[in-house]
mmCIF file of C-alpha atoms in Angstrom:
data_model
loop_
_atom_site.group_PDB
_atom_site.id
_atom_site.type_symbol
_atom_site.label_atom_id
_atom_site.label_comp_id
_atom_site.label_asym_id
_atom_site.label_seq_id
_atom_site.Cartn_x
_atom_site.Cartn_y
_atom_site.Cartn_z
ATOM 1 C CA UNK A 1380 93.611 89.766 79.887
ATOM 2 C CA UNK A 1381 94.773 91.752 76.759
ATOM 3 C CA UNK A 1382 97.904 90.356 75.242
ATOM 4 C CA UNK A 1383 101.079 92.087 75.850
ATOM 5 C CA UNK A 1384 104.649 91.748 74.674
ATOM 6 C CA UNK A 1385 105.189 88.040 75.566
ATOM 7 C CA UNK A 1386 107.909 88.693 77.963
ATOM 8 C CA UNK A 1387 105.841 91.277 80.139
ATOM 9 C CA UNK A 1388 103.116 88.816 80.772
ATOM 10 C CA UNK A 1389 104.381 88.138 84.462
ATOM 11 C CA UNK A 1390 104.335 91.603 85.219
ATOM 12 C CA UNK A 1391 100.914 92.037 83.473
ATOM 13 C CA UNK A 1392 99.446 89.039 85.426
ATOM 14 C CA UNK A 1393 100.895 90.263 88.770
ATOM 15 C CA UNK A 1394 99.452 93.770 88.310
ATOM 16 C CA UNK A 1395 96.148 92.871 86.856
ATOM 17 C CA UNK A 1396 95.553 90.284 89.698
ATOM 18 C CA UNK A 1397 96.634 93.079 92.478
ATOM 19 C CA UNK A 1398 94.173 95.450 90.849
ATOM 20 C CA UNK A 1399 91.503 92.829 90.403
ATOM 21 C CA UNK A 1400 91.843 91.962 93.989
ATOM 22 C CA UNK A 1401 91.639 95.768 94.997
ATOM 23 C CA UNK A 1402 88.577 96.175 93.054
ATOM 24 C CA UNK A 1403 86.725 93.209 94.474
ATOM 25 C CA UNK A 1404 87.776 93.865 98.082
ATOM 26 C CA UNK A 1405 87.677 97.172 99.794
ATOM 27 C CA UNK A 1406 89.755 95.878 102.714
ATOM 28 C CA UNK A 1407 92.586 94.409 100.520
ATOM 29 C CA UNK A 1408 92.424 97.687 98.584
ATOM 30 C CA UNK A 1409 93.273 99.478 101.923
ATOM 31 C CA UNK A 1410 95.791 96.827 102.852
ATOM 32 C CA UNK A 1411 97.773 97.065 99.395
ATOM 33 C CA UNK A 1412 97.999 100.894 99.458
ATOM 34 C CA UNK A 1413 99.434 101.354 102.842
ATOM 35 C CA UNK A 1414 102.407 99.885 105.122
ATOM 36 C CA UNK A 1415 101.558 98.610 108.448
ATOM 37 C CA UNK A 1416 103.940 98.900 111.480
ATOM 38 C CA UNK A 1417 106.628 96.496 111.501
ATOM 39 C CA UNK A 1418 104.949 94.658 114.375
ATOM 40 C CA UNK A 1419 101.590 94.062 112.839
ATOM 41 C CA UNK A 1420 100.719 90.405 112.098
ATOM 42 C CA UNK A 1421 100.264 91.302 108.230
ATOM 43 C CA UNK A 1422 103.374 93.092 107.683
ATOM 44 C CA UNK A 1423 104.987 89.771 106.551
ATOM 45 C CA UNK A 1424 102.231 89.420 103.923
ATOM 46 C CA UNK A 1425 103.042 92.828 102.456
ATOM 47 C CA UNK A 1426 106.805 91.981 102.451
ATOM 48 C CA UNK A 1427 106.138 88.941 100.434
ATOM 49 C CA UNK A 1428 103.964 90.681 97.939
ATOM 50 C CA UNK A 1429 106.737 93.417 97.706
ATOM 51 C CA UNK A 1430 109.375 90.747 96.884
ATOM 52 C CA UNK A 1431 107.487 89.196 94.394
ATOM 53 C CA UNK A 1432 107.008 92.493 92.493
ATOM 54 C CA UNK A 1433 110.700 92.987 92.731
ATOM 55 C CA UNK A 1434 111.494 89.664 91.181
ATOM 56 C CA UNK A 1435 108.894 90.297 88.467
ATOM 57 C CA UNK A 1436 110.207 93.789 87.790
ATOM 58 C CA UNK A 1437 113.707 92.489 87.775
ATOM 59 C CA UNK A 1438 112.803 89.723 85.429
ATOM 60 C CA UNK A 1439 110.916 91.828 82.759
ATOM 61 C CA UNK A 1440 113.605 94.401 82.926
ATOM 62 C CA UNK A 1441 116.504 91.654 82.146
ATOM 63 C CA UNK A 1442 114.487 90.426 79.296
ATOM 64 C CA UNK A 1443 114.692 93.924 77.762
ATOM 65 C CA UNK A 1444 110.813 94.451 77.408
ATOM 66 C CA UNK A 1445 110.400 96.797 80.534
ATOM 67 C CA UNK A 1446 111.896 100.374 80.518
ATOM 68 C CA UNK A 1447 115.265 100.223 82.128
ATOM 69 C CA UNK A 1448 114.513 103.036 84.597
ATOM 70 C CA UNK A 1449 111.463 101.607 86.106
ATOM 71 C CA UNK A 1450 112.085 100.249 89.508
ATOM 72 C CA UNK A 1451 110.011 98.072 91.917
ATOM 73 C CA UNK A 1452 108.819 101.072 93.860
ATOM 74 C CA UNK A 1453 107.141 102.474 90.967
ATOM 75 C CA UNK A 1454 104.607 99.771 91.287
ATOM 76 C CA UNK A 1455 103.247 101.409 94.255
ATOM 77 C CA UNK A 1456 101.949 104.317 91.913
ATOM 78 C CA UNK A 1457 99.825 101.819 90.167
ATOM 79 C CA UNK A 1458 98.348 100.435 93.243
ATOM 80 C CA UNK A 1459 97.636 104.186 94.796
ATOM 81 C CA UNK A 1460 96.138 105.428 91.662
ATOM 82 C CA UNK A 1461 94.006 102.489 91.253
ATOM 83 C CA UNK A 1462 92.523 102.717 94.708
ATOM 84 C CA UNK A 1463 91.459 106.218 93.607
ATOM 85 C CA UNK A 1464 89.935 104.991 90.312
ATOM 86 C CA UNK A 1465 88.022 102.107 92.023
ATOM 87 C CA UNK A 1466 86.459 104.650 94.470
ATOM 88 C CA UNK A 1467 85.356 107.047 91.670
ATOM 89 C CA UNK A 1468 83.973 104.688 89.419
ATOM 90 C CA UNK A 1469 82.308 102.289 91.811
ATOM 91 C CA UNK A 1470 78.750 101.521 90.806
ATOM 92 C CA UNK A 1471 79.434 103.731 87.660
ATOM 93 C CA UNK A 1472 81.833 101.977 85.466
ATOM 94 C CA UNK A 1473 83.142 98.966 87.727
ATOM 95 C CA UNK A 1474 85.860 97.830 85.064
ATOM 96 C CA UNK A 1475 87.254 101.156 84.085
ATOM 97 C CA UNK A 1476 90.290 100.388 86.226
ATOM 98 C CA UNK A 1477 91.309 97.895 83.402
ATOM 99 C CA UNK A 1478 91.699 100.890 80.813
ATOM 100 C CA UNK A 1479 93.891 102.688 83.407
ATOM 101 C CA UNK A 1480 96.052 99.765 84.290
ATOM 102 C CA UNK A 1481 96.738 99.008 80.552
ATOM 103 C CA UNK A 1482 97.566 102.538 79.843
ATOM 104 C CA UNK A 1483 100.186 102.366 82.571
ATOM 105 C CA UNK A 1484 101.494 99.121 81.323
ATOM 106 C CA UNK A 1485 101.894 100.594 77.811
ATOM 107 C CA UNK A 1486 104.169 103.206 79.504
ATOM 108 C CA UNK A 1487 106.232 100.670 81.110
ATOM 109 C CA UNK A 1488 107.328 99.084 78.072
ATOM 110 C CA UNK A 1489 110.883 99.702 76.875
ATOM 111 C CA UNK A 1490 110.169 100.910 73.476
ATOM 112 C CA UNK A 1491 107.852 103.644 74.901
ATOM 113 C CA UNK A 1492 110.677 104.983 77.434
ATOM 114 C CA UNK A 1493 111.525 108.645 77.612
ATOM 115 C CA UNK A 1494 113.540 110.405 79.994
ATOM 116 C CA UNK A 1495 111.571 110.952 83.259
ATOM 117 C CA UNK A 1496 111.706 114.197 85.169
ATOM 118 C CA UNK A 1497 111.961 112.913 88.533
ATOM 119 C CA UNK A 1498 114.078 110.011 90.115
ATOM 120 C CA UNK A 1499 112.266 106.924 91.631
ATOM 121 C CA UNK A 1500 111.453 106.879 95.272
ATOM 122 C CA UNK A 1501 113.901 105.205 97.390
ATOM 123 C CA UNK A 1502 112.802 102.251 99.485
ATOM 124 C CA UNK A 1503 112.740 104.483 102.492
ATOM 125 C CA UNK A 1504 110.578 107.175 100.825
ATOM 126 C CA UNK A 1505 108.192 104.297 99.627
ATOM 127 C CA UNK A 1506 107.913 103.027 103.146
ATOM 128 C CA UNK A 1507 107.344 106.430 104.712
ATOM 129 C CA UNK A 1508 104.715 107.229 102.085
ATOM 130 C CA UNK A 1509 102.987 103.945 102.771
ATOM 131 C CA UNK A 1510 102.861 104.450 106.372
ATOM 132 C CA UNK A 1511 101.500 108.143 105.921
ATOM 133 C CA UNK A 1512 98.642 106.666 103.831
ATOM 134 C CA UNK A 1513 97.981 104.125 106.568
ATOM 135 C CA UNK A 1514 97.876 107.048 109.238
ATOM 136 C CA UNK A 1515 101.029 105.735 111.263
ATOM 137 C CA UNK A 1516 103.635 108.302 110.058
#
């Protein structure tokens, strides 16, 4: 793992672990990118992963290393884009996802922040988008 600002280590480790799991396991890749219906047996696991992401983002933001306008829902963009990168580079450049991840992490840093042209997804919009990706919306 490439060293980042010391106070972003938790966020970096969380995202790198998620992305590595996606790269190794196509089933997990699908699982991470969608939202299952609330009565599905795995919905609780998705909620736990989401809650962990929320705590990590809040902690990094409080420490001043994470851009202040980044919200936990923005992490979905990493997971969704990562899914496509894995698909495109499988068997060609199987670790290319690391470059993409670190380009994104650099953009998450507070010192790199510029005004964003659009507001973040709301939790409801994120949920609906994940349901759509899962074919349940």
